[in-house]
Short mmCIF file of C-alpha atoms and ligand atoms in Angstrom, two decimals:
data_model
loop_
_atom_site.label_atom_id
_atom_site.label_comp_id
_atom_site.label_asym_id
_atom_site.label_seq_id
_atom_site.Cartn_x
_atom_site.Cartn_y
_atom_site.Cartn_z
CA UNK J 1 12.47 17.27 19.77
CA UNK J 2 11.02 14.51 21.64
CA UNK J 3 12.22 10.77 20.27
CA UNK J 4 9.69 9.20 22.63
CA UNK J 5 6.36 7.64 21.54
CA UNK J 6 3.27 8.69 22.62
CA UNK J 7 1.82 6.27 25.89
CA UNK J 8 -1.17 5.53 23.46
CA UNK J 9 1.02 4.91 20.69
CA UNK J 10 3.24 2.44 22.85
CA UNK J 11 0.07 0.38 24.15
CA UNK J 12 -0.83 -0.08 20.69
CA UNK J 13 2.51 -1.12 19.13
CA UNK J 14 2.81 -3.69 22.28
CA UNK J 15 -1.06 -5.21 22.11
CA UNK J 16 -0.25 -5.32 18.08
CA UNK J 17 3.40 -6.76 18.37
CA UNK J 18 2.05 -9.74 20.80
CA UNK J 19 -0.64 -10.02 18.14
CA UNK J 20 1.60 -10.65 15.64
CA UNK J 21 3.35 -13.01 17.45
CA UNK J 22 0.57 -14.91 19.30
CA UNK J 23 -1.58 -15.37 16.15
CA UNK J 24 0.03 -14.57 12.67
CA UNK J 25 3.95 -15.22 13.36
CA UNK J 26 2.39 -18.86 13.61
CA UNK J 27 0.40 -19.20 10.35
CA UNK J 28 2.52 -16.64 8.04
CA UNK J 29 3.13 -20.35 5.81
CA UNK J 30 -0.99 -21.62 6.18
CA UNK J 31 -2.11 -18.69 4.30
CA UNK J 32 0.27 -19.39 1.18
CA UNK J 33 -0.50 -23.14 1.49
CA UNK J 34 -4.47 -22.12 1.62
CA UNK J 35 -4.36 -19.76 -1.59
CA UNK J 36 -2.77 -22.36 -3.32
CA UNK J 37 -5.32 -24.43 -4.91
CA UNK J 38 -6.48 -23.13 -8.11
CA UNK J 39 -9.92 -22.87 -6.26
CA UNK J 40 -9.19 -21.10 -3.60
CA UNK J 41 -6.44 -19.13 -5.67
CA UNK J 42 -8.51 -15.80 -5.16
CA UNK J 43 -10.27 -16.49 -2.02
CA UNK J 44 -9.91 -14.63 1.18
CA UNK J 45 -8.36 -17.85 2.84
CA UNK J 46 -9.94 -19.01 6.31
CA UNK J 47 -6.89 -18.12 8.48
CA UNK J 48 -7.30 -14.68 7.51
CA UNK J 49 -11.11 -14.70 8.06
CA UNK J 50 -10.21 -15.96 12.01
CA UNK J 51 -7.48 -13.57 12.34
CA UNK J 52 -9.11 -10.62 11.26
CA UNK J 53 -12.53 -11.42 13.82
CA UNK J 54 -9.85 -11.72 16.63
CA UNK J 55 -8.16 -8.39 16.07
CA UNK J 56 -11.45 -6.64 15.94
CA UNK J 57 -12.63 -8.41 19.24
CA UNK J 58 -9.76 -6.61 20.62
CA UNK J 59 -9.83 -3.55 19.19
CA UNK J 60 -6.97 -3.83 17.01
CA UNK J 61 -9.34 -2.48 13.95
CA UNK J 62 -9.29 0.13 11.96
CA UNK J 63 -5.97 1.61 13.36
CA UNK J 64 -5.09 4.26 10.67
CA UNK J 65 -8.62 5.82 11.07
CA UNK J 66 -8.93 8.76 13.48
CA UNK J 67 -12.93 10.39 14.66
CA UNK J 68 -15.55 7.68 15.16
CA UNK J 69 -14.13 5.21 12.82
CA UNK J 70 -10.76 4.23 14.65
CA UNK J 71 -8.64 4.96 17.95
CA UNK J 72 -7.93 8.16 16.81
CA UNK J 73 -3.48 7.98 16.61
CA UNK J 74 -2.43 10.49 14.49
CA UNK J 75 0.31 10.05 11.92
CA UNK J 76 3.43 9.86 13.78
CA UNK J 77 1.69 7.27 16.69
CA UNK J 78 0.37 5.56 13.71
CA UNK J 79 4.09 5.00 11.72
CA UNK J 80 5.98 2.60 14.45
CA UNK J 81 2.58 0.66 14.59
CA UNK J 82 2.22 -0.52 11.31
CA UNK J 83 5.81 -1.23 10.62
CA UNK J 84 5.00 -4.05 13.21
CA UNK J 85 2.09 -5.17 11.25
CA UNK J 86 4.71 -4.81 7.87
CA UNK J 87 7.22 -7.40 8.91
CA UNK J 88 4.42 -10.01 7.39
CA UNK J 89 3.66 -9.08 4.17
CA UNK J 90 0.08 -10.39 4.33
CA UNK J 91 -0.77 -9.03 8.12
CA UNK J 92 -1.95 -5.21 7.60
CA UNK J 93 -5.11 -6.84 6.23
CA UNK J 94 -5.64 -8.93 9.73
CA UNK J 95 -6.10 -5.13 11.68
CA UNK J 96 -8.14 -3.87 8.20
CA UNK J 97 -5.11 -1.19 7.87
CA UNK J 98 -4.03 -2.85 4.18
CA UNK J 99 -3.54 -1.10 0.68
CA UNK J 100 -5.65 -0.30 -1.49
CA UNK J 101 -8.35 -0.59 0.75
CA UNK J 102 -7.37 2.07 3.45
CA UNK J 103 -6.62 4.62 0.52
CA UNK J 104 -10.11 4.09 -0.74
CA UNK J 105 -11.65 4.57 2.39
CA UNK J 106 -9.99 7.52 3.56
CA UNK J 107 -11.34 8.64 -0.18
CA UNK J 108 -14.85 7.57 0.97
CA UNK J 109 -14.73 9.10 4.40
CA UNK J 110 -13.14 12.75 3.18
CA UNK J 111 -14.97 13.23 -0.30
CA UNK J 112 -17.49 10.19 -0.36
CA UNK J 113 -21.42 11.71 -0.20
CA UNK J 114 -23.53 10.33 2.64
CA UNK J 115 -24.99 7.98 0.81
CA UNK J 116 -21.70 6.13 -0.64
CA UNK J 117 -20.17 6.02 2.78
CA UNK J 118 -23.45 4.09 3.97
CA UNK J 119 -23.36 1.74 0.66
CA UNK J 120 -19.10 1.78 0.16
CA UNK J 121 -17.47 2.42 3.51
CA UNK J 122 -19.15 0.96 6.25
CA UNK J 123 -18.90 -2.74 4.72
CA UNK J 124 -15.48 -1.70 3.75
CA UNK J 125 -14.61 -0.39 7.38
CA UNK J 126 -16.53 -3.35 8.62
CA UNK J 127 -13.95 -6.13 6.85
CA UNK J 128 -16.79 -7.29 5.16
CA UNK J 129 -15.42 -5.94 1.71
CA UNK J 130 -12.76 -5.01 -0.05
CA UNK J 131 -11.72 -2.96 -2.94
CA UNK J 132 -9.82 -1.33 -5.70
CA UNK J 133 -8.20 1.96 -7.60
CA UNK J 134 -8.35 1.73 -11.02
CA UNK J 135 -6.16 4.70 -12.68
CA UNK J 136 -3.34 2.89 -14.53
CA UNK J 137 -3.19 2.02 -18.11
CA UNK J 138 -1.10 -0.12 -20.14
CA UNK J 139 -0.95 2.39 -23.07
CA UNK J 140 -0.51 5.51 -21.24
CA UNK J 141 2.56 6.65 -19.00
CA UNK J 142 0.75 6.76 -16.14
CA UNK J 143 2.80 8.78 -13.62
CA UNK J 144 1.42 11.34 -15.14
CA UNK J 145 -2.11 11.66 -14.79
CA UNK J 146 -2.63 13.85 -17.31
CA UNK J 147 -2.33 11.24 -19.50
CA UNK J 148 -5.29 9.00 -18.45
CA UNK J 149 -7.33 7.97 -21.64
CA UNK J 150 -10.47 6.08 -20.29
CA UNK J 151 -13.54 7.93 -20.77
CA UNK J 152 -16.48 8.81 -18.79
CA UNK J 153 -19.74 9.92 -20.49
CA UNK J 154 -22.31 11.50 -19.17
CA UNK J 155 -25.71 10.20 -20.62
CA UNK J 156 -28.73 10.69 -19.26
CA UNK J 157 -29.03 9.75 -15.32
CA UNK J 158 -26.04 7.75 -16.28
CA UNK J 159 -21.81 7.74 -16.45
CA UNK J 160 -20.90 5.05 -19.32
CA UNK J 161 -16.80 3.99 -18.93
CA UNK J 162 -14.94 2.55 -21.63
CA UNK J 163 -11.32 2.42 -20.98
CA UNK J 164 -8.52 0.07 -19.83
CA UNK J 165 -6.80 -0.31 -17.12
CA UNK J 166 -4.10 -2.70 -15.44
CA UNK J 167 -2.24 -3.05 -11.83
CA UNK J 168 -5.90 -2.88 -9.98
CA UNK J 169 -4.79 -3.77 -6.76
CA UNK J 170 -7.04 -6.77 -5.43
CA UNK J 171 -9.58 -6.85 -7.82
CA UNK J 172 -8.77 -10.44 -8.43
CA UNK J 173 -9.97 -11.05 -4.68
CA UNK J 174 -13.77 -12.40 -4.60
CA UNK J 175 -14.51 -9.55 -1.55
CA UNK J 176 -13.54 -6.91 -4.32
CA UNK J 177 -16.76 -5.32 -4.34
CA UNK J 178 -16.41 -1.83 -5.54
CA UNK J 179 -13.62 -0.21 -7.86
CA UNK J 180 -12.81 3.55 -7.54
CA UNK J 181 -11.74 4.48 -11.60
CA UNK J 182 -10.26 7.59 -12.88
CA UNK J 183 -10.91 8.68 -16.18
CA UNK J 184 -12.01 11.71 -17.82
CA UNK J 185 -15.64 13.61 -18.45
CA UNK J 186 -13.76 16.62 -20.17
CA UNK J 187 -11.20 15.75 -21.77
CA UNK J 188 -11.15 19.14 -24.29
CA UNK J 189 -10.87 21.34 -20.58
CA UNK J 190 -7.72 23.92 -21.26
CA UNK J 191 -7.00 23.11 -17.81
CA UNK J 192 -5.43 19.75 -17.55
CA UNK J 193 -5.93 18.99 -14.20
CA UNK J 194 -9.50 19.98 -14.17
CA UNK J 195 -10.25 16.65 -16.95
CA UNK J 196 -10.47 14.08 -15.02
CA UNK J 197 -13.01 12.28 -12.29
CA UNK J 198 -13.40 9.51 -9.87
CA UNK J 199 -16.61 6.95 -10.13
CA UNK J 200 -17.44 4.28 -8.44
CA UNK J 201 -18.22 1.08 -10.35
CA UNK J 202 -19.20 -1.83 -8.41
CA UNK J 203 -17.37 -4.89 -9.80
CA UNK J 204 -19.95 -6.28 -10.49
CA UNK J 205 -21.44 -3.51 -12.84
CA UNK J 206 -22.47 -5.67 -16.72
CA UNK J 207 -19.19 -4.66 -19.20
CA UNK J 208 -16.37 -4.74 -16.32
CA UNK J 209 -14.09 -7.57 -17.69
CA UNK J 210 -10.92 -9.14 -15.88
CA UNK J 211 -8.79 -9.96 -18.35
CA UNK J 212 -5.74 -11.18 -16.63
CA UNK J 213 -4.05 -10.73 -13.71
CA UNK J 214 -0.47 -9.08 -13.85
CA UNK J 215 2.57 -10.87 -12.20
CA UNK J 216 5.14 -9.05 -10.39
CA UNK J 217 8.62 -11.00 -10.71
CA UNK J 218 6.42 -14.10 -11.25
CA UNK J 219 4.46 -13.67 -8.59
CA UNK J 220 0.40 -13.00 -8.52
CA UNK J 221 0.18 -11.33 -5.23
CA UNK J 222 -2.88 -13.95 -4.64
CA UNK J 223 -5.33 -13.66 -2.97
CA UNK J 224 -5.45 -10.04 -4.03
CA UNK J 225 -3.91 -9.98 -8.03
CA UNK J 226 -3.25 -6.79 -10.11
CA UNK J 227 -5.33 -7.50 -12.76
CA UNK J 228 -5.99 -5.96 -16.51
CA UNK J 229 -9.45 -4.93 -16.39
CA UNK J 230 -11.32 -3.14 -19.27
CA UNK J 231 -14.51 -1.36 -19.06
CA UNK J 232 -16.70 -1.69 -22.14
CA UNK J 233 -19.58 0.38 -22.01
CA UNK J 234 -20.11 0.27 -18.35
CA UNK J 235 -23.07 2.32 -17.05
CA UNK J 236 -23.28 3.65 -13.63
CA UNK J 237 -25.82 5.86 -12.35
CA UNK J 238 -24.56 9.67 -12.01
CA UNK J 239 -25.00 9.71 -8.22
CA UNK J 240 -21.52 7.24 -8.35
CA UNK J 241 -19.31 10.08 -8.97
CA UNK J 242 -16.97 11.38 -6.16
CA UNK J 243 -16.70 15.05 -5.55
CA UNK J 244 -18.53 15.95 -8.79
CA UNK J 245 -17.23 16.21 -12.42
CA UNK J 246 -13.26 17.62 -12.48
CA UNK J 247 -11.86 16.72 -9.04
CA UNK J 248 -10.65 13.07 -10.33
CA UNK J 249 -6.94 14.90 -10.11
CA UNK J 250 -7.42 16.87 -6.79
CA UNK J 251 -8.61 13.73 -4.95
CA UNK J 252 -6.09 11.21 -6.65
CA UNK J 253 -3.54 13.99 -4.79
CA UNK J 254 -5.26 13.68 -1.27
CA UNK J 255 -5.29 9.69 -1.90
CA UNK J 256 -1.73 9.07 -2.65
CA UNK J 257 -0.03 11.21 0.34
CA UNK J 258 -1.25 9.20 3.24
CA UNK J 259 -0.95 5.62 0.83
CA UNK J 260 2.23 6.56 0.28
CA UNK J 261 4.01 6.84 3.72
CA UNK J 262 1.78 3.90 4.63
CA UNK J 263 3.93 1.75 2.39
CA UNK J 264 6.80 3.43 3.83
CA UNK J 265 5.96 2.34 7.34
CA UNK J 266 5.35 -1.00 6.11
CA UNK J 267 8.42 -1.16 3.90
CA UNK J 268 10.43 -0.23 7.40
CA UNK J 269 9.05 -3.45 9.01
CA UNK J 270 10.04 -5.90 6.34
CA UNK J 271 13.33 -4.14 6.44
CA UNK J 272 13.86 -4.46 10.13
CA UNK J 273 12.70 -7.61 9.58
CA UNK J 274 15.36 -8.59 7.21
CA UNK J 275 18.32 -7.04 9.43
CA UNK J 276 17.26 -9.65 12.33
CA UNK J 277 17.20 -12.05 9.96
CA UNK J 278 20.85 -11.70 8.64
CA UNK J 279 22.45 -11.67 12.25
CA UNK J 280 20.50 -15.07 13.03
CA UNK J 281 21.81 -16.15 9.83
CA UNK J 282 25.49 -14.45 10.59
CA UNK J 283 25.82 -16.87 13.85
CA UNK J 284 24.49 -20.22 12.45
CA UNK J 285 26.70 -20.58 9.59
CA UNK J 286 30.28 -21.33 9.17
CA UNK J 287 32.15 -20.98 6.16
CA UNK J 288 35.97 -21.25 5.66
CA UNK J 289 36.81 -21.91 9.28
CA UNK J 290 34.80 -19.09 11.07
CA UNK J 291 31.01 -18.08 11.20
CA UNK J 292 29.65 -15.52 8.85
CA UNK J 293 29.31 -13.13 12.15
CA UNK J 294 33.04 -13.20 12.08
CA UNK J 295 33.84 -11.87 8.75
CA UNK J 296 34.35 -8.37 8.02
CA UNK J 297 32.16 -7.79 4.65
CA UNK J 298 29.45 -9.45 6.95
CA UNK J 299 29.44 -7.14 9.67
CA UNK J 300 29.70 -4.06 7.36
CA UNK J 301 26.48 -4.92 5.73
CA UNK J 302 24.87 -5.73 9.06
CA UNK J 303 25.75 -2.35 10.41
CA UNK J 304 25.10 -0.48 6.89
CA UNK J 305 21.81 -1.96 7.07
CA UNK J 306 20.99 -0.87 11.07
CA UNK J 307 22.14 2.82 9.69
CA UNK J 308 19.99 3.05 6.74
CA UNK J 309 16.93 1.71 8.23
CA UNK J 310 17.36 3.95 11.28
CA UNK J 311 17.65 6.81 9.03
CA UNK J 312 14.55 5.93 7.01
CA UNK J 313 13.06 5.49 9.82
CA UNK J 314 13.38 9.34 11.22
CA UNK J 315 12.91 10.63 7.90
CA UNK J 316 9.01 8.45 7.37
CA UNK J 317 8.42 10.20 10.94
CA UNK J 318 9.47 13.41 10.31
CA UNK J 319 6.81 13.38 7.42
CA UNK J 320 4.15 11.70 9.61
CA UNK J 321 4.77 14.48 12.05
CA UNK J 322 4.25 17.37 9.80
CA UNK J 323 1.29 15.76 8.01
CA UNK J 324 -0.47 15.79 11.55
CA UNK J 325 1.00 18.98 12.52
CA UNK J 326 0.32 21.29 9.22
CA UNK J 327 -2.04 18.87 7.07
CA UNK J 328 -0.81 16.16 4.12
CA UNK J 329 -0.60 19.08 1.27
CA UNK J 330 2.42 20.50 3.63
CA UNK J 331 3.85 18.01 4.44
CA UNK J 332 3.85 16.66 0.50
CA UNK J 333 7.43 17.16 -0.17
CA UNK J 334 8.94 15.46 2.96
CA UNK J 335 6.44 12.07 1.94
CA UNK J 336 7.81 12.87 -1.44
CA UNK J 337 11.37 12.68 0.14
CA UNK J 338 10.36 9.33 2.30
CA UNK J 339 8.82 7.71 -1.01
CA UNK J 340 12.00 8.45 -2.38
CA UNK J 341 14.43 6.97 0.45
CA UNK J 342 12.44 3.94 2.21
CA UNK J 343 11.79 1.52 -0.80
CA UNK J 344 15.09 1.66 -2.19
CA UNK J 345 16.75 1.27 1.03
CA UNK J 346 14.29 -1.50 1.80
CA UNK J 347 15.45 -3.19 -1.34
CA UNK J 348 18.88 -3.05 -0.52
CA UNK J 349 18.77 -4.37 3.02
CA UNK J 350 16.55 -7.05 1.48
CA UNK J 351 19.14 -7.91 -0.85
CA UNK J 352 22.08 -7.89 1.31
CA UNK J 353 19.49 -10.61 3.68
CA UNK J 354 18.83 -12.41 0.27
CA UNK J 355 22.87 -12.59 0.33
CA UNK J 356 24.00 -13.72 2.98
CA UNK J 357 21.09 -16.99 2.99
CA UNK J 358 22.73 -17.79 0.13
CA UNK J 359 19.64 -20.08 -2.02
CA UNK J 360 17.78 -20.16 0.91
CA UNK J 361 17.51 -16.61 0.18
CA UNK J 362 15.80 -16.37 -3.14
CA UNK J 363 13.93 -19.57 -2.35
CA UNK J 364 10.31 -20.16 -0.99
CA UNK J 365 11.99 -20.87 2.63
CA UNK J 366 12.32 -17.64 3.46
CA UNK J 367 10.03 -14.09 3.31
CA UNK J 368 12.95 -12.38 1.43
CA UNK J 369 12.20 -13.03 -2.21
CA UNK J 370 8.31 -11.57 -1.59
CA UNK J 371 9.57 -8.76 0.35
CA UNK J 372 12.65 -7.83 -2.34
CA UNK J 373 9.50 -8.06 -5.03
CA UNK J 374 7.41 -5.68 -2.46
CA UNK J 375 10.15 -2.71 -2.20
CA UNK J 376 10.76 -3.19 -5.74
CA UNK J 377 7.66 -2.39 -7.05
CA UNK J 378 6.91 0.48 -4.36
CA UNK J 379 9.78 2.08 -6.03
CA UNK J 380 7.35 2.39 -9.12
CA UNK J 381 3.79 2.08 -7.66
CA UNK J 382 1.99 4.82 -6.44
CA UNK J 383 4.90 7.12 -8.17
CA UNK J 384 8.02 6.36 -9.60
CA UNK J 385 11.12 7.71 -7.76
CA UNK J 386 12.44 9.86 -10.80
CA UNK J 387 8.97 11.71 -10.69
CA UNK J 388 9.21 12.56 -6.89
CA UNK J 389 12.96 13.39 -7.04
CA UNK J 390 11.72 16.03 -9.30
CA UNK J 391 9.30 17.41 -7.42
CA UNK J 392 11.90 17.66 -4.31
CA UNK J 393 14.56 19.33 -6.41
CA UNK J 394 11.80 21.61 -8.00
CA UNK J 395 10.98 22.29 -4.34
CA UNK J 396 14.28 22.60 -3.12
CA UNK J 397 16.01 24.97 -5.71
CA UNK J 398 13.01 27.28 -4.78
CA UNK J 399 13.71 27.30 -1.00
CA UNK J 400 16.79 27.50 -1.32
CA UNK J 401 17.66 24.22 -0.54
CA UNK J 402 15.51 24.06 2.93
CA UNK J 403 12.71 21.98 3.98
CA UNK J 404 11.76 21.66 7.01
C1 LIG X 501 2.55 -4.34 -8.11
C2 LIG X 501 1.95 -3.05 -8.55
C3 LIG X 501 0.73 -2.64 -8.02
C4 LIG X 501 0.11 -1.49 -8.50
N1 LIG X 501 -1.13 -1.14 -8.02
C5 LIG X 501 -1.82 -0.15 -8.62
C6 LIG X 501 -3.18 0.12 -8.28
O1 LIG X 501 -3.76 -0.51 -7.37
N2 LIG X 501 -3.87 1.05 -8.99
C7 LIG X 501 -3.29 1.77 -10.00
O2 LIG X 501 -3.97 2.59 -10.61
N3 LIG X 501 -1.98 1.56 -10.33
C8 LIG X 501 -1.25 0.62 -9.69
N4 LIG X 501 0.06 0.37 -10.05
C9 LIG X 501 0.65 1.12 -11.15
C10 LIG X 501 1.65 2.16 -10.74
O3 LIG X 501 1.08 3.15 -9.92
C11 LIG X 501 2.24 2.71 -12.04
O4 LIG X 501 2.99 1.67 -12.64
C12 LIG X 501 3.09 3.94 -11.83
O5 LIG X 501 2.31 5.07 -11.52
C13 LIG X 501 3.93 4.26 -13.08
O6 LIG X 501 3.12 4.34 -14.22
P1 LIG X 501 3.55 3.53 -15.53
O7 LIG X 501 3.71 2.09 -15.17
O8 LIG X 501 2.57 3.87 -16.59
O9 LIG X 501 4.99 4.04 -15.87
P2 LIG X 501 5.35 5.31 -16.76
O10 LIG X 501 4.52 6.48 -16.36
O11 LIG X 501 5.37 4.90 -18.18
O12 LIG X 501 6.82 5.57 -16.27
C14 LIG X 501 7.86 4.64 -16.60
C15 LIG X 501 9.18 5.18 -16.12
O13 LIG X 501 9.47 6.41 -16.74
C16 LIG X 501 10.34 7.13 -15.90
N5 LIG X 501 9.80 8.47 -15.66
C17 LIG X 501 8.51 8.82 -15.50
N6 LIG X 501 8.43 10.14 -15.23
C18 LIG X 501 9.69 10.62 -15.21
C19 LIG X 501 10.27 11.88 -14.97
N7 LIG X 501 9.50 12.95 -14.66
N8 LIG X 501 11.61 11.99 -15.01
C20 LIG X 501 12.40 10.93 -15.32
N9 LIG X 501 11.90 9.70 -15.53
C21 LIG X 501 10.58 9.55 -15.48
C22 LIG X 501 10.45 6.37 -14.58
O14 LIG X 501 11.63 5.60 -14.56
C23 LIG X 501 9.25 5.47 -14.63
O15 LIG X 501 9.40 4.29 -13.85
C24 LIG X 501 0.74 -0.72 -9.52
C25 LIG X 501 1.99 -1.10 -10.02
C26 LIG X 501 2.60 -2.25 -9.54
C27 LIG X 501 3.92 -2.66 -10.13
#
């Protein structure tokens, strides 16, 4: 076993990590402070629009993509790379590596038809655009996809959607240009995992209404949202499907895999993040005669923390190496397993941080209170934990109890 990066993988992480620090370390507060105004609420704001022309000047574009697209890293060169970019909540978006976007177009680029990658991905790979995944619904448990109501008709040349949906990932955000939806064509097929499909519905498609966007702990994620959206009759010509009628549930599989350990990556970074954080914190105050650093409880956490990050850590890369080594359906139960681990132990780290800055902690002063929000709703989104821990102990009580 070789703990060493790859030399590519090392270049990147050190041109990103002086990124980071040159350009969006700086402005991490100007981008709140420019999405504030109620007109600019859902705007791409103009610090992001510089940042994200300087990265691709220097190459810094594209990095999850591998063939003609991106640089090529696989997986596990990928991983310590974008848990740079995650110690800023915002910054993925600067190097166009950010959620949902990079699901959709790894959608585009494996099951997307000539014709939709030239209309969908290229602006999309580009910057130019962005978009959303539109499978959730408010009346529906949605972990299980099964369940999806929203319908898609075939009539004529046509698809017509009527169905409602909520938690679109930046479809507030005026780039949002196209919306991938899941729904079903066949809903009366004995096989329920052959009912549904994917479309794609540009936003701007006569019957797709925003309703509201969804806060997370108060928060509206802006400029991106999570908005209720319903579709009311919305027509799209047939030639928007992906993959054909029937493979909604087959690619919703191949999309979550590689979105999944993404957020772990990311979710690593804030975490990290947090850790330094607490051991500035741990020297600069002093409470009852001694600084923090000096008190047991304080240490304990520090050095809980270190261990359950660094654990995370190999566990996220062990999955990112056997998704490049034997393909993301193999490796499913070891993402399954990091999905599981990372956001919770993100959230606790977080926490202890939150802790130990006392109100500065849960205030606006700090990154804490977004990133506790973040890991907290990553231990829902994109599959809640109690639906992957039984899919592991499925998996494991067949095996025997080995994965490898
Ligand atoms: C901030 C945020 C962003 C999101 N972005 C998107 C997006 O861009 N696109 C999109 O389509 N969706 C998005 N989602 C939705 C997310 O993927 C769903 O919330 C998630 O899949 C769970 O579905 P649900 O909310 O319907 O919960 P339900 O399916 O109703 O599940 C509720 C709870 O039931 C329990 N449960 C479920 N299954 C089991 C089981 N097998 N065993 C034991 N307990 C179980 C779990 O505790 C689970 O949390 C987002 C959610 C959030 C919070």
């Amino acid at each position: 076993m070789d703990f060493q990066h790859s030399p590519r993988s090392l270049e990147l992480q050190e041109r990103v990590r002086q990124f980071m620090r040159a350009h969006v370390e700086p402005v991490e507060e100007l981008y709140y402070e420019q999405v504030k105004p109620e007109a600019a609420r859902y705007k791409t704001p103009p610090v992001l629009q510089d940042l994200k022309k300087m990265a691709r000047e220097q190459g810094l574009w594209n990095l999850f993509l591998s063939g003609e697209h991106g640089p090529g890293l696989t997986n596990l060169e990928y991983a310590p790379v974008k848990e740079i970019m995650g110690r800023i909540l915002w910054a993925p978006e600067v190097f166009n590596c950010s959620a949902p976007d990079v699901g959709n177009m790894e959608v585009l680029a494996t099951y997307g038809t000539k014709a939709q990658q030239e209309r969908w991905l290229k602006p999309l790979l580009d910057g130019r655009i962005r978009s959303g995944f539109s499978m959730t619904e408010p009346q529906v448990a949605s972990s299980d996809a099964t369940n999806i109501q929203c319908a898609i008709t075939r009539d004529g040349n046509d698809y017509v959607i009527n169905g409602r949906k909520w938690f679109t990932s930046g479809a507030m955000n005026e780039d949002c240009e196209i919306l991938i939806v899941m729904g079903k064509t066949a809903p009366d097929d004995p096989d329920r995992h052959r009912q549904q499909s994917m479309i794609l519905v540009p936003r701007n498609t006569p019957g797709v209404h925003v309703v509201r966007d969804m806060l997370t702990y108060g928060y509206d994620d802006a400029p991106s949202g999570h908005p209720e959206i319903v579709y009311d009759n919305v027509r799209v010509p047939v030639e928007n499907i992906l993959l054909g009628e029937g493979r909604g549930f087959e690619i919703a599989q191949g999309r979550l895999g590689p979105g999944r350990i993404h957020h772990c990556m990311r979710l690593i970074g804030c975490a990290q993040r947090a850790l330094e954080l607490m051991c500035r914190r741990a020297v600069s105050r002093v409470a009852f005669g001694k600084p923090l650093a000096e008190q047991g409880s304080v240490r304990e956490d520090i050095a809980h923390s270190f261990c359950e990050i660094a654990q995370a850590r190999l566990l996220t890369l062990q999955a990112a190496d056997k998704m490049d080594r034997e393909g993301n359906k193999a490796a499913r139960d070891l993402i399954a397993a990091a999905k599981i681990v990372v956001p919770g132990m993100a959230a606790r780290v977080i926490d202890r941080a939150i802790q130990i800055h006392g109100a500065a902690g849960v205030s606006q002063d700090t990154f804490l209170a977004r990133a506790y929000v973040y890991a907290r709703f990553i231990r829902i989104g994109d599959g809640p934990d109690q639906v992957h821990l039984a899919a592991v102990g499925k998996e494991l009580i067949k095996r025997g109890g080995v994965m490898g």
